[in-house]
Amino acid sequence: CGKLLALLDQPAECPGWVSHAHGEGAASVDEAECSAAAPVAPAADERWERAISSAYQSVVAAEPEVTRLDQLMGDGDCGHVLLSGATAILEATKSTQLPLDDPPAALARISSLVEDSMGGTSGIIYCLFLDGLAQQLRSGGAGTAAPLTPQAWGTAMLGALDTLYQYTTARPGHRTLIDALQPFAQTLADTGCPRKALEAACRGAEATAQMQPKRGRAVYVSSEEQVADAGAAGLVSVLKGIVSAL
């Protein structure tokens, strides 16, 4: 049985075959033994509140186009799912439910909101990435003593991508939101300039129009139009809102 399972988990490029990615030591962790997350005290922070509100407004504006793109090459719900997540985060901010003075804790809580409010593959990717980002910031000593620099954010985002890659076979060039996320993180880490990072993300999203789909429903859907990936376009709308608020 063990040999058979090992063969089933071998890498495969066949469309529709669900490969299983295992994080190191994942199989040895008993969920019953996992302790509850440490309690955190909600707190307001003008910078975070401004960024979250701006990201929400950007998602609202982009939702019709993101939905249109997904109707052409996907399930048609990408825009609605993204807006659902953005709305949940905004409402939590307005009701002061997030520990915004503690970036790692805030991101962990936002990941939980995303998990509860967003469905589909994009929701899973956002959740895993945000969890990874929270872990990167925590391990790097991020706290309330001093604001994080843009380069520190970029470096942490690259580390979060490495974490995400343990759970998904999607990579740059596969026509997913990672085609916008990876260049944003890399450029931010290299330059420390959010606007240059946003430009890189926009170019990455635009480039997906020329890519052959390798993940998701788009693999099975043909379209005469060469359009950008809806997930990448949706992520760009989030990043635009955040960067414009900085």
XYZ file of C-alpha atoms in Angstrom:
246
model
C 0.000 0.000 0.000
C 2.826 2.381 0.882
C 4.538 1.777 -2.458
C 1.269 2.387 -4.317
C 0.669 5.681 -2.520
C 4.229 6.771 -3.280
C 3.635 6.089 -6.984
C 0.366 8.036 -6.937
C 2.190 11.015 -5.464
C 4.824 11.116 -8.199
C 4.882 14.408 -10.178
C 2.605 14.389 -13.236
C 1.820 16.945 -15.939
C -1.525 15.465 -16.982
C -4.354 18.061 -16.916
C -6.861 17.244 -14.214
C -4.531 15.029 -12.172
C -4.388 16.311 -8.625
C -0.871 15.916 -7.324
C -0.292 15.904 -3.587
C 2.247 18.265 -2.088
C 3.508 17.498 1.392
C 5.162 19.982 3.678
C 8.065 18.718 5.725
C 6.807 16.748 8.691
C 3.169 17.448 7.814
C 2.131 13.804 8.098
C 3.526 13.530 11.619
C 1.418 16.333 13.092
C -1.745 15.317 14.916
C -4.353 18.066 14.613
C -5.591 17.236 18.088
C -2.171 18.138 19.455
C -2.088 21.566 17.812
C -2.611 24.247 20.417
C -4.992 27.123 19.850
C -3.580 30.334 18.466
C -2.308 32.735 21.073
C -4.886 35.392 21.943
C -4.215 38.875 20.608
C -5.589 42.261 21.566
C -7.384 44.144 18.772
C -5.836 47.523 18.001
C -6.299 50.349 15.525
C -3.557 51.590 13.210
C -4.092 54.415 10.741
C -1.607 53.077 8.163
C -3.171 49.612 8.030
C -6.695 50.995 8.026
C -5.891 53.306 5.118
C -4.277 50.480 3.129
C -7.132 48.039 3.768
C -9.773 50.609 2.828
C -7.903 51.552 -0.344
C -7.451 47.897 -1.317
C -11.163 47.295 -0.807
C -12.131 50.255 -2.998
C -9.723 49.060 -5.693
C -11.218 45.557 -5.609
C -14.745 46.989 -5.876
C -13.736 48.973 -8.959
C -11.976 46.001 -10.561
C -14.548 43.324 -9.734
C -16.614 43.586 -12.962
C -13.510 43.218 -15.151
C -12.061 40.411 -13.030
C -15.411 38.622 -13.258
C -15.515 39.128 -17.038
C -12.024 37.674 -17.439
C -12.978 34.653 -15.348
C -16.160 34.130 -17.340
C -14.018 33.850 -20.460
C -11.362 31.509 -19.062
C -12.527 30.177 -15.714
C -15.422 29.544 -13.364
C -16.753 33.091 -13.558
C -16.679 33.710 -9.820
C -13.148 35.051 -9.253
C -14.236 38.675 -8.912
C -17.035 37.860 -6.477
C -14.785 35.646 -4.363
C -12.101 38.326 -4.151
C -14.656 40.984 -3.226
C -16.055 38.708 -0.516
C -12.611 38.440 1.071
C -11.923 42.171 0.797
C -15.302 42.947 2.372
C -14.691 40.621 5.317
C -11.316 42.242 6.011
C -12.729 45.768 5.759
C -15.607 44.965 8.121
C -13.200 43.450 10.644
C -11.112 46.616 10.459
C -14.113 48.893 10.988
C -15.206 46.915 14.028
C -11.643 46.914 15.427
C -11.261 43.160 15.423
C -7.693 43.050 14.088
C -4.436 43.492 16.054
C -3.157 46.064 13.583
C -0.285 47.129 15.829
C 1.240 43.653 15.447
C 1.819 42.861 11.706
C 2.386 39.083 12.064
C -0.693 38.680 14.263
C -2.753 40.919 11.964
C -1.797 38.879 8.899
C -2.585 35.613 10.682
C -6.010 36.945 11.583
C -6.585 38.231 8.040
C -5.663 34.771 6.744
C -8.406 33.298 8.933
C -10.905 35.817 7.553
C -9.878 34.916 4.013
C -10.274 31.223 4.776
C -13.806 31.806 6.067
C -14.969 34.240 3.376
C -13.272 33.154 0.155
C -13.735 29.921 -1.751
C -11.963 28.249 -4.619
C -8.304 27.860 -5.370
C -7.547 31.568 -5.104
C -8.860 31.657 -1.542
C -6.577 28.779 -0.581
C -3.567 30.452 -2.191
C -4.238 33.767 -0.429
C -4.686 31.976 2.893
C -1.478 29.946 2.596
C 0.516 32.937 1.427
C -0.720 35.166 4.255
C 0.046 32.467 6.809
C 3.524 32.121 5.362
C 4.015 35.881 5.396
C 2.962 36.076 9.048
C 5.461 33.341 9.912
C 8.236 35.085 7.989
C 7.642 38.373 9.775
C 7.434 36.673 13.163
C 10.649 34.729 12.639
C 12.329 37.929 11.452
C 11.473 39.671 14.697
C 8.790 41.972 13.298
C 6.897 43.731 16.021
C 5.836 47.105 17.209
C 9.256 48.600 17.888
C 9.809 50.074 14.423
C 7.959 50.102 11.083
C 9.012 47.450 8.590
C 10.873 48.739 5.546
C 9.524 47.970 2.052
C 12.548 45.751 1.386
C 11.865 43.801 4.567
C 8.301 43.251 3.360
C 9.589 42.090 -0.019
C 12.045 39.652 1.541
C 9.309 38.274 3.782
C 7.004 37.901 0.767
C 9.640 35.867 -1.065
C 9.925 33.618 1.983
C 6.125 33.271 2.058
C 6.197 32.241 -1.597
C 8.654 29.473 -0.728
C 6.186 28.307 1.910
C 3.325 28.469 -0.602
C 5.304 26.399 -3.100
C 5.295 23.516 -0.613
C 1.530 23.205 -1.102
C 0.980 24.039 -4.764
C 2.707 23.101 -7.994
C 1.780 26.472 -9.546
C 4.823 28.515 -10.499
C 5.543 31.677 -12.510
C 4.593 31.025 -16.118
C 1.618 28.801 -15.261
C -0.950 31.596 -15.780
C -2.059 32.124 -12.189
C -1.994 34.979 -9.680
C 1.577 33.929 -8.852
C 2.620 35.534 -12.147
C 1.777 38.893 -10.540
C 2.729 38.051 -6.950
C 6.263 36.789 -7.571
C 7.521 39.816 -9.570
C 5.972 42.171 -7.024
C 7.761 40.448 -4.142
C 11.055 40.157 -5.990
C 11.082 43.782 -7.146
C 10.109 45.059 -3.711
C 12.919 43.038 -2.118
C 15.424 44.231 -4.727
C 14.502 47.925 -4.907
C 12.457 48.757 -1.833
C 10.160 50.754 -4.157
C 6.445 49.810 -3.949
C 5.591 51.593 -7.214
C 8.287 49.708 -9.151
C 7.026 46.494 -7.557
C 3.473 47.325 -8.650
C 4.667 47.975 -12.197
C 6.347 44.567 -12.201
C 3.140 42.944 -10.952
C 1.134 44.675 -13.699
C 3.559 43.427 -16.344
C 3.355 39.927 -14.894
C -0.440 39.952 -14.988
C -0.506 41.298 -18.536
C 1.929 38.598 -19.658
C -0.532 35.876 -18.616
C -2.608 36.727 -21.696
C 0.098 35.062 -23.800
C 0.521 32.019 -21.541
C -0.877 28.547 -21.994
C -3.020 27.705 -18.942
C -1.539 24.920 -16.821
C -3.724 25.148 -13.729
C -7.418 25.494 -12.967
C -10.509 25.366 -15.145
C -8.834 27.500 -17.809
C -6.943 24.349 -18.865
C -10.184 23.004 -20.325
C -11.652 26.260 -21.647
C -10.750 27.776 -24.981
C -11.281 31.401 -25.916
C -10.650 33.340 -29.081
C -9.641 36.336 -26.966
C -6.186 36.607 -25.470
C -7.033 37.820 -22.005
C -5.119 38.110 -18.754
C -5.633 35.617 -15.965
C -8.463 36.744 -13.689
C -6.612 35.771 -10.508
C -3.552 37.780 -11.505
C -5.724 40.774 -12.447
C -7.539 40.525 -9.121
C -4.307 40.465 -7.158
C -3.073 43.523 -9.044
C -6.204 45.390 -7.944
C -5.368 44.561 -4.313
C -1.762 45.662 -4.724
C -2.799 48.899 -6.476
C -4.997 49.807 -3.560
C -2.306 49.101 -1.005
C 0.446 50.920 -2.891
C -1.737 53.978 -3.553
C -2.363 54.272 0.187
C 1.328 54.226 1.090
